[in-house]
Structures are given as C-alpha cells and as structure tokens.
Amino acid sequence: MGKHVHDMGGDPAGPIDHGEHARTLFDQRVDAMLRLLAHPQKGYFTVDAMRRSIESLDPQAYHGLGYYERWMRAVRQLAIERGLVSQAALEQRMAAIAAQRGGKA
Amino acid sequence: MTVHDHGDHSHPEHDGHDAHAPVDDLDHYAPESLLMEQALRELLIEQGVFSAEDIQRQIDLTESRTPALGAQIIARAWVDPAFRAALLEDAKPALGGAFALDLANTPELTVLENTAGLHHVVCCTLCSCYPRNILGIPPAWYKSREYRSRVVIEPRSVLKEFGTELPAQREIRVVDSTADMRYLVIPLRPAGTEGWDEERLAALVTRDSMIGVSQALAP
C-alpha cells in the first residue's frame, strides 16, 4: 500500500522557508468554524474525522490549495456528510453570492 | 529568522474588516474557496448550528493564545520544582491549577524536559498538530512540507537552519504529534540566570525554544 499524500515524514525536501503569512479573515473564519463544529460539546465531528477528510483530498488539490483552503474543503465535506447542509443548498448559495459579487461563477 | 506571531496584535474588528486581511491577500485563494466559506458560514448560522457571535468569540479566543502564555509556564517550571514535576507528570491538571487554564476539551498534552544530555524537537509529520491552546497558531514553517519531511530524518541539519547547533553528544529526540497528543518542550534554563524572577526568565523563552528548534535565549 502506497503512502498517502499527507504522510511526508522522511521524504526528500528542500530548505525550510522561515517566512510568515498573516492570517486573513478567511483563515480565521475557517479555523473558527472547524473549532465550533468539532468542539466535543457540539460534537458534529471530531478532529480525526477532519484529518481523514483533509487526507483524502486528491494530491493535486492537497498541494495546489492553501492550508486553510484545504481545511475549508474538509469542513464542507464533513458538513455535507453529517447532514448539516446539502450539497445542493451549498452550491445554490455559492452561485447566489457569486452573482451578487458581479457574475463570477 | 525571527518570525512574529500574529496573536499578539490587536483583535480583528467586529465589523468584518480585519487589519490582517488586506484585500490583496485574497488573490492567493481560489475564488471557489471564498464562496464556499461564505456560503457554508451563512447556511450554518441560518440553521442555528452556531451564531455569528460564536464565530467572532472563537476567533478572539484563538488570537488570545500566544507564546507569551507558554513562556510564563516555562519560567514557572524553571523556578518551581514542584510545578515542574506536576507538569511533567500530567500537564493538563497542573496547568488547570497553576494557570487556571480550562483544557478539558483539548487534546492530551505531554511536556518534555530538555537536559544536558537530551534535546526534544516537536513536529507533526502528518498535518499540523500543535499545542495551540498554549502557544497559539503554529508558524508557517511548522506546517510546511520541508519541515514535516525532513525534521524526522535529519534533525541536526534542520536545527542548523534555525541557527541551533547542539553538542554532538547530546541526543536529539523528535516527537511526532497527533490529533490526540500535543507536546510542549521545557528548554534548558540558560546559564547565568540564577536568582532571576519568573518575569525576567519568561522573556528568554521563545516560541521556537518551546518547539525545540531553538534554545532559550542567553541572558
């Protein structure tokens, strides 16, 4: 069985970039949504479920997306799996927001 | 190489304008990501899963946890042997008592003590697990492919990139965090700090020294 994309311990890699990125409001909100949903008292899902969801992203998405964008997809996936929202409702709302912002799909 | 944690800046404004989020930053995201975030947040608020206030409170809580808290804990451990022993034995109750931290709903925490013969370095090869409730948000490099891949096989050369050179005879132990277990390192107390109080000592404790990629600052 091959290693999954996230299992990178021991892989060859270059020098470490010590640069820091400011967290954006997007990052903060995604982080907050995850923490609220995964809080044991809410219990919509666990951190382990979140990891499974991130780790099952295809390699192109895993490496092509930013850190919190990966989280966003994982939270979306779990929210649908747990029946908190339907995929159709989410897509409809995304289209409505895009239209409001000026027609960008 | 010093990077600053952003948690010690002022909190984001509640009207949605965040000093950390200049509009240009959004160019780095796939447009779909931004739509997805807004759509999901709106739907979950409408359904009462959480409120907009819950989101803001959570953001504020996250931003309030910074390495300064960790530094206070380490300074206490340096001056108070009973606290240090309690911390090493079972960290969460020890912190609940001495620092009034509610860690009930947080992952397990193991505190590791560096000695003259043994140095610990923390990583998370699989993702980005980190003692966020003590140190705040992990630095970008901690989450990077380069750090995650290399620190477990060549810790000495990784440490050298952080400007840290340890004696050859000192053992380096790399610990790999999980979703359920986080680690905090007690760095070696620097020589020449005998008799210092906790506040002065805490100023020597950097975030990186509690991850183990650096040592505490020299006085």
PDB file of C-alpha atoms in Angstrom:
ATOM      1  CA  MET A   1       0.000   0.000   0.000  1.00  0.00           C
ATOM      2  CA  GLY A   2       1.464   3.339  -1.021  1.00  0.00           C
ATOM      3  CA  LYS A   3       1.777   6.274   1.319  1.00  0.00           C
ATOM      4  CA  HIS A   4      -0.979   8.856   1.332  1.00  0.00           C
ATOM      5  CA  VAL A   5      -0.190  12.365   0.199  1.00  0.00           C
ATOM      6  CA  HIS A   6      -0.111  13.806   3.721  1.00  0.00           C
ATOM      7  CA  ASP A   7       2.328  11.166   5.046  1.00  0.00           C
ATOM      8  CA  MET A   8       5.514  13.025   4.204  1.00  0.00           C
ATOM      9  CA  GLY A   9       7.831  12.189   7.105  1.00  0.00           C
ATOM     10  CA  GLY A  10      11.233  11.221   5.684  1.00  0.00           C
ATOM     11  CA  ASP A  11      10.531  12.412   2.159  1.00  0.00           C
ATOM     12  CA  PRO A  12      13.272  14.437   0.480  1.00  0.00           C
ATOM     13  CA  ALA A  13      12.587  18.175   0.581  1.00  0.00           C
ATOM     14  CA  GLY A  14      14.426  21.481   0.284  1.00  0.00           C
ATOM     15  CA  PRO A  15      15.384  24.150   2.804  1.00  0.00           C
ATOM     16  CA  ILE A  16      12.788  25.496   5.205  1.00  0.00           C
ATOM     17  CA  ASP A  17      11.184  28.835   4.416  1.00  0.00           C
ATOM     18  CA  HIS A  18      11.007  30.878   7.621  1.00  0.00           C
ATOM     19  CA  GLY A  19       8.632  33.460   6.183  1.00  0.00           C
ATOM     20  CA  GLU A  20       5.359  34.061   7.965  1.00  0.00           C
ATOM     21  CA  HIS A  21       1.982  34.756   6.394  1.00  0.00           C
ATOM     22  CA  ALA A  22      -0.549  36.960   8.084  1.00  0.00           C
ATOM     23  CA  ARG A  23      -3.779  35.118   8.756  1.00  0.00           C
ATOM     24  CA  THR A  24      -6.637  36.528   6.780  1.00  0.00           C
ATOM     25  CA  LEU A  25     -10.216  36.810   7.905  1.00  0.00           C
ATOM     26  CA  PHE A  26     -10.937  33.847   5.623  1.00  0.00           C
ATOM     27  CA  ASP A  27      -8.342  31.783   7.511  1.00  0.00           C
ATOM     28  CA  GLN A  28      -9.711  32.857  10.878  1.00  0.00           C
ATOM     29  CA  ARG A  29     -13.295  32.068   9.940  1.00  0.00           C
ATOM     30  CA  VAL A  30     -12.486  28.636   8.552  1.00  0.00           C
ATOM     31  CA  ASP A  31     -10.490  27.863  11.678  1.00  0.00           C
ATOM     32  CA  ALA A  32     -13.356  29.109  13.881  1.00  0.00           C
ATOM     33  CA  MET A  33     -15.982  27.058  12.011  1.00  0.00           C
ATOM     34  CA  LEU A  34     -13.893  23.923  12.418  1.00  0.00           C
ATOM     35  CA  ARG A  35     -13.337  24.540  16.103  1.00  0.00           C
ATOM     36  CA  LEU A  36     -17.020  25.208  16.769  1.00  0.00           C
ATOM     37  CA  LEU A  37     -18.173  22.141  14.849  1.00  0.00           C
ATOM     38  CA  ALA A  38     -15.523  19.858  16.335  1.00  0.00           C
ATOM     39  CA  HIS A  39     -15.995  21.081  19.902  1.00  0.00           C
ATOM     40  CA  PRO A  40     -16.810  17.997  21.988  1.00  0.00           C
ATOM     41  CA  GLN A  41     -19.913  19.668  23.403  1.00  0.00           C
ATOM     42  CA  LYS A  42     -21.285  20.232  19.896  1.00  0.00           C
ATOM     43  CA  GLY A  43     -19.871  17.009  18.563  1.00  0.00           C
ATOM     44  CA  TYR A  44     -20.760  17.447  14.906  1.00  0.00           C
ATOM     45  CA  PHE A  45     -17.474  15.818  14.057  1.00  0.00           C
ATOM     46  CA  THR A  46     -14.092  15.026  15.560  1.00  0.00           C
ATOM     47  CA  VAL A  47     -10.632  16.277  14.724  1.00  0.00           C
ATOM     48  CA  ASP A  48      -9.895  12.772  13.471  1.00  0.00           C
ATOM     49  CA  ALA A  49     -12.761  12.989  11.001  1.00  0.00           C
ATOM     50  CA  MET A  50     -11.376  16.335   9.902  1.00  0.00           C
ATOM     51  CA  ARG A  51      -7.966  14.796   9.307  1.00  0.00           C
ATOM     52  CA  ARG A  52      -9.453  11.943   7.344  1.00  0.00           C
ATOM     53  CA  SER A  53     -11.295  14.450   5.231  1.00  0.00           C
ATOM     54  CA  ILE A  54      -8.157  16.525   4.542  1.00  0.00           C
ATOM     55  CA  GLU A  55      -6.038  13.462   3.917  1.00  0.00           C
ATOM     56  CA  SER A  56      -8.433  12.087   1.347  1.00  0.00           C
ATOM     57  CA  LEU A  57      -8.105  15.163  -0.866  1.00  0.00           C
ATOM     58  CA  ASP A  58      -6.522  14.214  -4.153  1.00  0.00           C
ATOM     59  CA  PRO A  59      -2.801  15.099  -4.390  1.00  0.00           C
ATOM     60  CA  GLN A  60      -3.447  17.910  -6.862  1.00  0.00           C
ATOM     61  CA  ALA A  61      -5.893  19.601  -4.500  1.00  0.00           C
ATOM     62  CA  TYR A  62      -3.707  18.868  -1.475  1.00  0.00           C
ATOM     63  CA  HIS A  63      -0.653  20.579  -2.936  1.00  0.00           C
ATOM     64  CA  GLY A  64      -2.435  23.156  -5.081  1.00  0.00           C
ATOM     65  CA  LEU A  65      -4.549  24.711  -2.342  1.00  0.00           C
ATOM     66  CA  GLY A  66      -3.544  26.872   0.584  1.00  0.00           C
ATOM     67  CA  TYR A  67      -3.599  25.437   4.087  1.00  0.00           C
ATOM     68  CA  TYR A  68      -6.942  26.899   5.120  1.00  0.00           C
ATOM     69  CA  GLU A  69      -8.396  26.214   1.690  1.00  0.00           C
ATOM     70  CA  ARG A  70      -7.744  22.529   2.337  1.00  0.00           C
ATOM     71  CA  TRP A  71      -9.446  22.908   5.695  1.00  0.00           C
ATOM     72  CA  MET A  72     -12.360  24.646   4.009  1.00  0.00           C
ATOM     73  CA  ARG A  73     -12.921  21.705   1.682  1.00  0.00           C
ATOM     74  CA  ALA A  74     -12.673  19.273   4.552  1.00  0.00           C
ATOM     75  CA  VAL A  75     -15.187  21.207   6.671  1.00  0.00           C
ATOM     76  CA  ARG A  76     -17.536  21.415   3.683  1.00  0.00           C
ATOM     77  CA  GLN A  77     -17.233  17.672   3.084  1.00  0.00           C
ATOM     78  CA  LEU A  78     -17.972  16.837   6.724  1.00  0.00           C
ATOM     79  CA  ALA A  79     -20.859  19.302   6.955  1.00  0.00           C
ATOM     80  CA  ILE A  80     -22.460  17.534   3.990  1.00  0.00           C
ATOM     81  CA  GLU A  81     -21.687  14.055   5.331  1.00  0.00           C
ATOM     82  CA  ARG A  82     -23.203  14.909   8.709  1.00  0.00           C
ATOM     83  CA  GLY A  83     -26.324  16.313   7.068  1.00  0.00           C
ATOM     84  CA  LEU A  84     -25.796  19.865   8.344  1.00  0.00           C
ATOM     85  CA  VAL A  85     -26.206  21.188   4.805  1.00  0.00           C
ATOM     86  CA  SER A  86     -26.994  19.598   1.486  1.00  0.00           C
ATOM     87  CA  GLN A  87     -24.601  19.868  -1.384  1.00  0.00           C
ATOM     88  CA  ALA A  88     -27.386  21.374  -3.490  1.00  0.00           C
ATOM     89  CA  ALA A  89     -28.144  24.112  -0.946  1.00  0.00           C
ATOM     90  CA  LEU A  90     -24.481  24.958  -0.664  1.00  0.00           C
ATOM     91  CA  GLU A  91     -23.980  25.182  -4.412  1.00  0.00           C
ATOM     92  CA  GLN A  92     -27.091  27.284  -4.759  1.00  0.00           C
ATOM     93  CA  ARG A  93     -25.864  29.715  -2.112  1.00  0.00           C
ATOM     94  CA  MET A  94     -22.397  29.878  -3.673  1.00  0.00           C
ATOM     95  CA  ALA A  95     -23.943  30.717  -7.043  1.00  0.00           C
ATOM     96  CA  ALA A  96     -26.123  33.401  -5.448  1.00  0.00           C
ATOM     97  CA  ILE A  97     -23.132  35.022  -3.732  1.00  0.00           C
ATOM     98  CA  ALA A  98     -21.105  34.861  -6.942  1.00  0.00           C
ATOM     99  CA  ALA A  99     -23.926  36.523  -8.865  1.00  0.00           C
ATOM    100  CA  GLN A 100     -24.132  39.227  -6.219  1.00  0.00           C
ATOM    101  CA  ARG A 101     -20.394  39.849  -6.472  1.00  0.00           C
ATOM    102  CA  GLY A 102     -20.644  40.511 -10.165  1.00  0.00           C
ATOM    103  CA  GLY A 103     -21.347  37.390 -12.123  1.00  0.00           C
ATOM    104  CA  LYS A 104     -18.195  35.453 -11.349  1.00  0.00           C
ATOM    105  CA  ALA A 105     -19.118  31.780 -11.073  1.00  0.00           C
TER     106      ALA A 105
ATOM    107  CA  MET B   1      14.903  34.201  11.004  1.00  0.00           C
ATOM    108  CA  THR B   2      12.768  35.543  13.778  1.00  0.00           C
ATOM    109  CA  VAL B   3       9.128  35.496  12.880  1.00  0.00           C
ATOM    110  CA  HIS B   4       6.403  37.173  14.799  1.00  0.00           C
ATOM    111  CA  ASP B   5       3.283  35.504  15.930  1.00  0.00           C
ATOM    112  CA  HIS B   6       0.246  37.462  14.949  1.00  0.00           C
ATOM    113  CA  GLY B   7      -1.736  36.618  18.007  1.00  0.00           C
ATOM    114  CA  ASP B   8      -0.310  39.499  19.978  1.00  0.00           C
ATOM    115  CA  HIS B   9      -1.684  42.106  17.617  1.00  0.00           C
ATOM    116  CA  SER B  10      -4.977  43.793  18.227  1.00  0.00           C
ATOM    117  CA  HIS B  11      -8.090  41.764  17.664  1.00  0.00           C
ATOM    118  CA  PRO B  12      -9.930  41.951  14.397  1.00  0.00           C
ATOM    119  CA  GLU B  13     -12.677  44.499  14.263  1.00  0.00           C
ATOM    120  CA  HIS B  14     -16.130  43.117  14.655  1.00  0.00           C
ATOM    121  CA  ASP B  15     -17.477  44.741  11.523  1.00  0.00           C
ATOM    122  CA  GLY B  16     -15.632  42.266   9.375  1.00  0.00           C
ATOM    123  CA  HIS B  17     -12.698  44.484   8.459  1.00  0.00           C
ATOM    124  CA  ASP B  18      -9.578  42.813   9.681  1.00  0.00           C
ATOM    125  CA  ALA B  19      -6.215  44.528   9.808  1.00  0.00           C
ATOM    126  CA  HIS B  20      -4.662  41.172   8.902  1.00  0.00           C
ATOM    127  CA  ALA B  21      -6.693  40.830   5.760  1.00  0.00           C
ATOM    128  CA  PRO B  22      -5.724  43.372   3.151  1.00  0.00           C
ATOM    129  CA  VAL B  23      -7.827  42.757   0.076  1.00  0.00           C
ATOM    130  CA  ASP B  24      -4.758  41.755  -1.935  1.00  0.00           C
ATOM    131  CA  ASP B  25      -4.269  38.696   0.248  1.00  0.00           C
ATOM    132  CA  LEU B  26      -7.449  37.210  -1.129  1.00  0.00           C
ATOM    133  CA  ASP B  27      -5.808  36.975  -4.552  1.00  0.00           C
ATOM    134  CA  HIS B  28      -3.952  33.925  -3.297  1.00  0.00           C
ATOM    135  CA  TYR B  29      -7.144  31.961  -2.838  1.00  0.00           C
ATOM    136  CA  ALA B  30      -9.156  30.070  -5.376  1.00  0.00           C
ATOM    137  CA  PRO B  31     -12.361  32.152  -5.857  1.00  0.00           C
ATOM    138  CA  GLU B  32     -14.310  28.997  -5.095  1.00  0.00           C
ATOM    139  CA  SER B  33     -12.755  28.810  -1.630  1.00  0.00           C
ATOM    140  CA  LEU B  34     -14.062  32.259  -0.706  1.00  0.00           C
ATOM    141  CA  LEU B  35     -17.551  31.493  -1.996  1.00  0.00           C
ATOM    142  CA  MET B  36     -17.562  28.187  -0.167  1.00  0.00           C
ATOM    143  CA  GLU B  37     -16.590  29.796   3.127  1.00  0.00           C
ATOM    144  CA  GLN B  38     -19.240  32.499   2.953  1.00  0.00           C
ATOM    145  CA  ALA B  39     -21.955  30.124   1.764  1.00  0.00           C
ATOM    146  CA  LEU B  40     -21.304  27.484   4.406  1.00  0.00           C
ATOM    147  CA  ARG B  41     -20.984  30.046   7.202  1.00  0.00           C
ATOM    148  CA  GLU B  42     -24.232  31.746   6.213  1.00  0.00           C
ATOM    149  CA  LEU B  43     -26.164  28.477   5.959  1.00  0.00           C
ATOM    150  CA  LEU B  44     -24.920  27.149   9.297  1.00  0.00           C
ATOM    151  CA  ILE B  45     -25.758  30.455  11.007  1.00  0.00           C
ATOM    152  CA  GLU B  46     -29.253  30.446   9.465  1.00  0.00           C
ATOM    153  CA  GLN B  47     -29.799  26.908  10.709  1.00  0.00           C
ATOM    154  CA  GLY B  48     -28.684  27.808  14.205  1.00  0.00           C
ATOM    155  CA  VAL B  49     -25.688  25.473  14.239  1.00  0.00           C
ATOM    156  CA  PHE B  50     -23.687  28.447  15.505  1.00  0.00           C
ATOM    157  CA  SER B  51     -24.104  32.204  15.519  1.00  0.00           C
ATOM    158  CA  ALA B  52     -22.039  34.989  14.009  1.00  0.00           C
ATOM    159  CA  GLU B  53     -21.111  35.914  17.588  1.00  0.00           C
ATOM    160  CA  ASP B  54     -19.865  32.356  18.209  1.00  0.00           C
ATOM    161  CA  ILE B  55     -17.550  32.730  15.229  1.00  0.00           C
ATOM    162  CA  GLN B  56     -16.186  36.036  16.485  1.00  0.00           C
ATOM    163  CA  ARG B  57     -15.733  34.742  20.026  1.00  0.00           C
ATOM    164  CA  GLN B  58     -13.863  31.724  18.708  1.00  0.00           C
ATOM    165  CA  ILE B  59     -11.590  33.936  16.593  1.00  0.00           C
ATOM    166  CA  ASP B  60     -10.883  36.147  19.612  1.00  0.00           C
ATOM    167  CA  LEU B  61     -10.098  33.137  21.798  1.00  0.00           C
ATOM    168  CA  THR B  62      -7.742  31.700  19.207  1.00  0.00           C
ATOM    169  CA  GLU B  63      -5.964  35.014  18.748  1.00  0.00           C
ATOM    170  CA  SER B  64      -5.616  35.438  22.510  1.00  0.00           C
ATOM    171  CA  ARG B  65      -3.412  32.358  22.853  1.00  0.00           C
ATOM    172  CA  THR B  66       0.166  33.336  22.141  1.00  0.00           C
ATOM    173  CA  PRO B  67       3.630  32.016  23.001  1.00  0.00           C
ATOM    174  CA  ALA B  68       3.697  34.513  25.886  1.00  0.00           C
ATOM    175  CA  LEU B  69       1.492  32.091  27.812  1.00  0.00           C
ATOM    176  CA  GLY B  70       3.888  29.233  27.114  1.00  0.00           C
ATOM    177  CA  ALA B  71       6.809  31.370  28.234  1.00  0.00           C
ATOM    178  CA  GLN B  72       5.134  32.046  31.592  1.00  0.00           C
ATOM    179  CA  ILE B  73       4.569  28.333  32.049  1.00  0.00           C
ATOM    180  CA  ILE B  74       8.196  27.512  31.266  1.00  0.00           C
ATOM    181  CA  ALA B  75       9.509  30.234  33.579  1.00  0.00           C
ATOM    182  CA  ARG B  76       7.352  28.839  36.388  1.00  0.00           C
ATOM    183  CA  ALA B  77       8.667  25.346  35.690  1.00  0.00           C
ATOM    184  CA  TRP B  78      12.242  26.635  35.928  1.00  0.00           C
ATOM    185  CA  VAL B  79      11.779  28.225  39.344  1.00  0.00           C
ATOM    186  CA  ASP B  80       9.245  25.864  40.937  1.00  0.00           C
ATOM    187  CA  PRO B  81      10.369  22.214  41.098  1.00  0.00           C
ATOM    188  CA  ALA B  82       7.001  21.011  42.408  1.00  0.00           C
ATOM    189  CA  PHE B  83       5.179  22.642  39.498  1.00  0.00           C
ATOM    190  CA  ARG B  84       7.735  21.264  37.036  1.00  0.00           C
ATOM    191  CA  ALA B  85       7.244  17.761  38.442  1.00  0.00           C
ATOM    192  CA  ALA B  86       3.459  18.097  38.211  1.00  0.00           C
ATOM    193  CA  LEU B  87       3.711  19.413  34.657  1.00  0.00           C
ATOM    194  CA  LEU B  88       5.893  16.514  33.548  1.00  0.00           C
ATOM    195  CA  GLU B  89       3.664  14.027  35.333  1.00  0.00           C
ATOM    196  CA  ASP B  90       0.292  15.212  33.991  1.00  0.00           C
ATOM    197  CA  ALA B  91       0.293  18.557  32.244  1.00  0.00           C
ATOM    198  CA  LYS B  92      -3.377  19.453  31.891  1.00  0.00           C
ATOM    199  CA  PRO B  93      -4.344  19.286  35.576  1.00  0.00           C
ATOM    200  CA  ALA B  94      -1.100  21.045  36.521  1.00  0.00           C
ATOM    201  CA  LEU B  95      -1.948  23.929  34.169  1.00  0.00           C
ATOM    202  CA  GLY B  96      -5.565  23.979  35.255  1.00  0.00           C
ATOM    203  CA  GLY B  97      -4.381  24.520  38.825  1.00  0.00           C
ATOM    204  CA  ALA B  98      -1.493  26.953  38.399  1.00  0.00           C
ATOM    205  CA  PHE B  99      -2.649  28.943  35.367  1.00  0.00           C
ATOM    206  CA  ALA B 100      -6.413  28.493  35.601  1.00  0.00           C
ATOM    207  CA  LEU B 101      -6.496  27.202  32.031  1.00  0.00           C
ATOM    208  CA  ASP B 102      -9.556  25.225  31.055  1.00  0.00           C
ATOM    209  CA  LEU B 103      -8.086  22.489  28.912  1.00  0.00           C
ATOM    210  CA  ALA B 104     -10.889  19.980  29.437  1.00  0.00           C
ATOM    211  CA  ASN B 105     -11.914  19.931  25.787  1.00  0.00           C
ATOM    212  CA  THR B 106      -8.426  19.992  24.332  1.00  0.00           C
ATOM    213  CA  PRO B 107      -6.173  17.140  23.203  1.00  0.00           C
ATOM    214  CA  GLU B 108      -3.780  15.461  25.614  1.00  0.00           C
ATOM    215  CA  LEU B 109      -0.630  17.430  26.342  1.00  0.00           C
ATOM    216  CA  THR B 110       2.767  15.977  27.181  1.00  0.00           C
ATOM    217  CA  VAL B 111       5.512  18.252  28.482  1.00  0.00           C
ATOM    218  CA  LEU B 112       9.070  17.192  27.702  1.00  0.00           C
ATOM    219  CA  GLU B 113      12.104  18.484  29.566  1.00  0.00           C
ATOM    220  CA  ASN B 114      15.361  19.185  27.790  1.00  0.00           C
ATOM    221  CA  THR B 115      18.505  18.273  29.712  1.00  0.00           C
ATOM    222  CA  ALA B 116      22.239  18.495  29.135  1.00  0.00           C
ATOM    223  CA  GLY B 117      22.059  15.048  27.545  1.00  0.00           C
ATOM    224  CA  LEU B 118      18.722  15.110  25.712  1.00  0.00           C
ATOM    225  CA  HIS B 119      17.063  17.661  23.444  1.00  0.00           C
ATOM    226  CA  HIS B 120      13.468  17.361  22.178  1.00  0.00           C
ATOM    227  CA  VAL B 121      12.064  18.670  18.913  1.00  0.00           C
ATOM    228  CA  VAL B 122       8.339  18.649  18.162  1.00  0.00           C
ATOM    229  CA  CYS B 123       6.790  18.174  14.753  1.00  0.00           C
ATOM    230  CA  CYS B 124       3.676  16.827  13.083  1.00  0.00           C
ATOM    231  CA  THR B 125       4.626  14.842  10.008  1.00  0.00           C
ATOM    232  CA  LEU B 126       1.032  14.075   9.047  1.00  0.00           C
ATOM    233  CA  CYS B 127      -0.518  17.532   9.354  1.00  0.00           C
ATOM    234  CA  SER B 128      -0.036  20.468  11.716  1.00  0.00           C
ATOM    235  CA  CYS B 129      -0.947  19.305  15.230  1.00  0.00           C
ATOM    236  CA  TYR B 130       0.469  21.790  17.704  1.00  0.00           C
ATOM    237  CA  PRO B 131      -0.231  22.850  21.316  1.00  0.00           C
ATOM    238  CA  ARG B 132      -2.440  25.699  20.092  1.00  0.00           C
ATOM    239  CA  ASN B 133      -4.103  26.156  23.439  1.00  0.00           C
ATOM    240  CA  ILE B 134      -0.733  27.101  24.905  1.00  0.00           C
ATOM    241  CA  LEU B 135       1.263  28.586  22.002  1.00  0.00           C
ATOM    242  CA  GLY B 136      -1.405  29.823  19.601  1.00  0.00           C
ATOM    243  CA  ILE B 137      -1.319  29.262  15.868  1.00  0.00           C
ATOM    244  CA  PRO B 138       1.677  27.305  14.589  1.00  0.00           C
ATOM    245  CA  PRO B 139       4.246  29.163  12.493  1.00  0.00           C
ATOM    246  CA  ALA B 140       4.014  28.652   8.739  1.00  0.00           C
ATOM    247  CA  TRP B 141       7.229  26.637   8.595  1.00  0.00           C
ATOM    248  CA  TYR B 142       5.862  24.133  11.128  1.00  0.00           C
ATOM    249  CA  LYS B 143       3.125  23.276   8.620  1.00  0.00           C
ATOM    250  CA  SER B 144       5.467  23.211   5.642  1.00  0.00           C
ATOM    251  CA  ARG B 145       6.307  20.171   3.584  1.00  0.00           C
ATOM    252  CA  GLU B 146      10.011  20.854   4.148  1.00  0.00           C
ATOM    253  CA  TYR B 147       9.899  20.815   7.945  1.00  0.00           C
ATOM    254  CA  ARG B 148       7.488  17.886   8.155  1.00  0.00           C
ATOM    255  CA  SER B 149       9.502  15.776   5.746  1.00  0.00           C
ATOM    256  CA  ARG B 150      12.987  16.469   6.975  1.00  0.00           C
ATOM    257  CA  VAL B 151      12.984  17.010  10.721  1.00  0.00           C
ATOM    258  CA  VAL B 152      12.362  13.335  11.448  1.00  0.00           C
ATOM    259  CA  ILE B 153      15.355  12.111   9.432  1.00  0.00           C
ATOM    260  CA  GLU B 154      17.883  14.936   9.688  1.00  0.00           C
ATOM    261  CA  PRO B 155      17.035  16.973  12.797  1.00  0.00           C
ATOM    262  CA  ARG B 156      20.568  18.294  13.237  1.00  0.00           C
ATOM    263  CA  SER B 157      20.680  19.890   9.821  1.00  0.00           C
ATOM    264  CA  VAL B 158      17.143  21.243  10.246  1.00  0.00           C
ATOM    265  CA  LEU B 159      18.131  22.748  13.612  1.00  0.00           C
ATOM    266  CA  LYS B 160      21.173  24.288  11.966  1.00  0.00           C
ATOM    267  CA  GLU B 161      18.825  26.125   9.580  1.00  0.00           C
ATOM    268  CA  PHE B 162      17.308  27.676  12.696  1.00  0.00           C
ATOM    269  CA  GLY B 163      20.765  28.671  13.880  1.00  0.00           C
ATOM    270  CA  THR B 164      20.823  25.950  16.518  1.00  0.00           C
ATOM    271  CA  GLU B 165      23.933  23.823  16.912  1.00  0.00           C
ATOM    272  CA  LEU B 166      23.906  21.329  19.751  1.00  0.00           C
ATOM    273  CA  PRO B 167      26.885  19.418  21.134  1.00  0.00           C
ATOM    274  CA  ALA B 168      27.423  16.235  19.095  1.00  0.00           C
ATOM    275  CA  GLN B 169      26.987  14.033  22.162  1.00  0.00           C
ATOM    276  CA  ARG B 170      23.567  15.479  23.010  1.00  0.00           C
ATOM    277  CA  GLU B 171      20.832  13.111  21.937  1.00  0.00           C
ATOM    278  CA  ILE B 172      18.060  14.651  19.839  1.00  0.00           C
ATOM    279  CA  ARG B 173      14.628  13.110  20.170  1.00  0.00           C
ATOM    280  CA  VAL B 174      11.997  14.137  17.622  1.00  0.00           C
ATOM    281  CA  VAL B 175       8.410  13.671  18.757  1.00  0.00           C
ATOM    282  CA  ASP B 176       5.605  13.461  16.214  1.00  0.00           C
ATOM    283  CA  SER B 177       2.326  14.996  17.355  1.00  0.00           C
ATOM    284  CA  THR B 178      -1.109  13.588  16.623  1.00  0.00           C
ATOM    285  CA  ALA B 179      -4.674  14.831  16.695  1.00  0.00           C
ATOM    286  CA  ASP B 180      -4.915  13.468  20.234  1.00  0.00           C
ATOM    287  CA  MET B 181      -1.461  14.235  21.660  1.00  0.00           C
ATOM    288  CA  ARG B 182       0.410  17.539  21.637  1.00  0.00           C
ATOM    289  CA  TYR B 183       3.855  18.328  23.016  1.00  0.00           C
ATOM    290  CA  LEU B 184       5.460  21.286  24.738  1.00  0.00           C
ATOM    291  CA  VAL B 185       9.205  21.444  25.370  1.00  0.00           C
ATOM    292  CA  ILE B 186      10.795  22.874  28.511  1.00  0.00           C
ATOM    293  CA  PRO B 187      14.053  24.269  27.156  1.00  0.00           C
ATOM    294  CA  LEU B 188      17.227  24.182  29.225  1.00  0.00           C
ATOM    295  CA  ARG B 189      17.358  27.107  31.605  1.00  0.00           C
ATOM    296  CA  PRO B 190      20.181  29.363  30.377  1.00  0.00           C
ATOM    297  CA  ALA B 191      23.297  29.640  32.497  1.00  0.00           C
ATOM    298  CA  GLY B 192      23.744  32.954  34.279  1.00  0.00           C
ATOM    299  CA  THR B 193      20.090  33.342  35.273  1.00  0.00           C
ATOM    300  CA  GLU B 194      20.433  32.196  38.877  1.00  0.00           C
ATOM    301  CA  GLY B 195      18.097  34.124  41.121  1.00  0.00           C
ATOM    302  CA  TRP B 196      16.067  35.635  38.276  1.00  0.00           C
ATOM    303  CA  ASP B 197      12.347  36.020  38.797  1.00  0.00           C
ATOM    304  CA  GLU B 198       9.737  34.469  36.523  1.00  0.00           C
ATOM    305  CA  GLU B 199       9.071  37.608  34.532  1.00  0.00           C
ATOM    306  CA  ARG B 200      12.716  38.081  33.552  1.00  0.00           C
ATOM    307  CA  LEU B 201      13.065  34.394  32.765  1.00  0.00           C
ATOM    308  CA  ALA B 202       9.930  34.344  30.611  1.00  0.00           C
ATOM    309  CA  ALA B 203      11.481  36.959  28.328  1.00  0.00           C
ATOM    310  CA  LEU B 204      14.161  34.399  27.413  1.00  0.00           C
ATOM    311  CA  VAL B 205      11.650  31.740  26.380  1.00  0.00           C
ATOM    312  CA  THR B 206      10.892  31.955  22.667  1.00  0.00           C
ATOM    313  CA  ARG B 207       8.191  30.127  20.786  1.00  0.00           C
ATOM    314  CA  ASP B 208      10.843  28.225  18.849  1.00  0.00           C
ATOM    315  CA  SER B 209      12.525  27.083  22.073  1.00  0.00           C
ATOM    316  CA  MET B 210       9.233  25.506  23.180  1.00  0.00           C
ATOM    317  CA  ILE B 211       9.002  23.658  19.850  1.00  0.00           C
ATOM    318  CA  GLY B 212      12.637  22.655  20.248  1.00  0.00           C
ATOM    319  CA  VAL B 213      14.131  24.117  17.083  1.00  0.00           C
ATOM    320  CA  SER B 214      15.975  26.673  19.197  1.00  0.00           C
ATOM    321  CA  GLN B 215      17.266  27.006  22.734  1.00  0.00           C
ATOM    322  CA  ALA B 216      16.129  29.646  25.181  1.00  0.00           C
ATOM    323  CA  LEU B 217      17.838  32.998  24.685  1.00  0.00           C
ATOM    324  CA  ALA B 218      21.062  33.684  26.558  1.00  0.00           C
ATOM    325  CA  PRO B 219      20.710  36.401  29.227  1.00  0.00           C
TER     326      PRO B 219
END
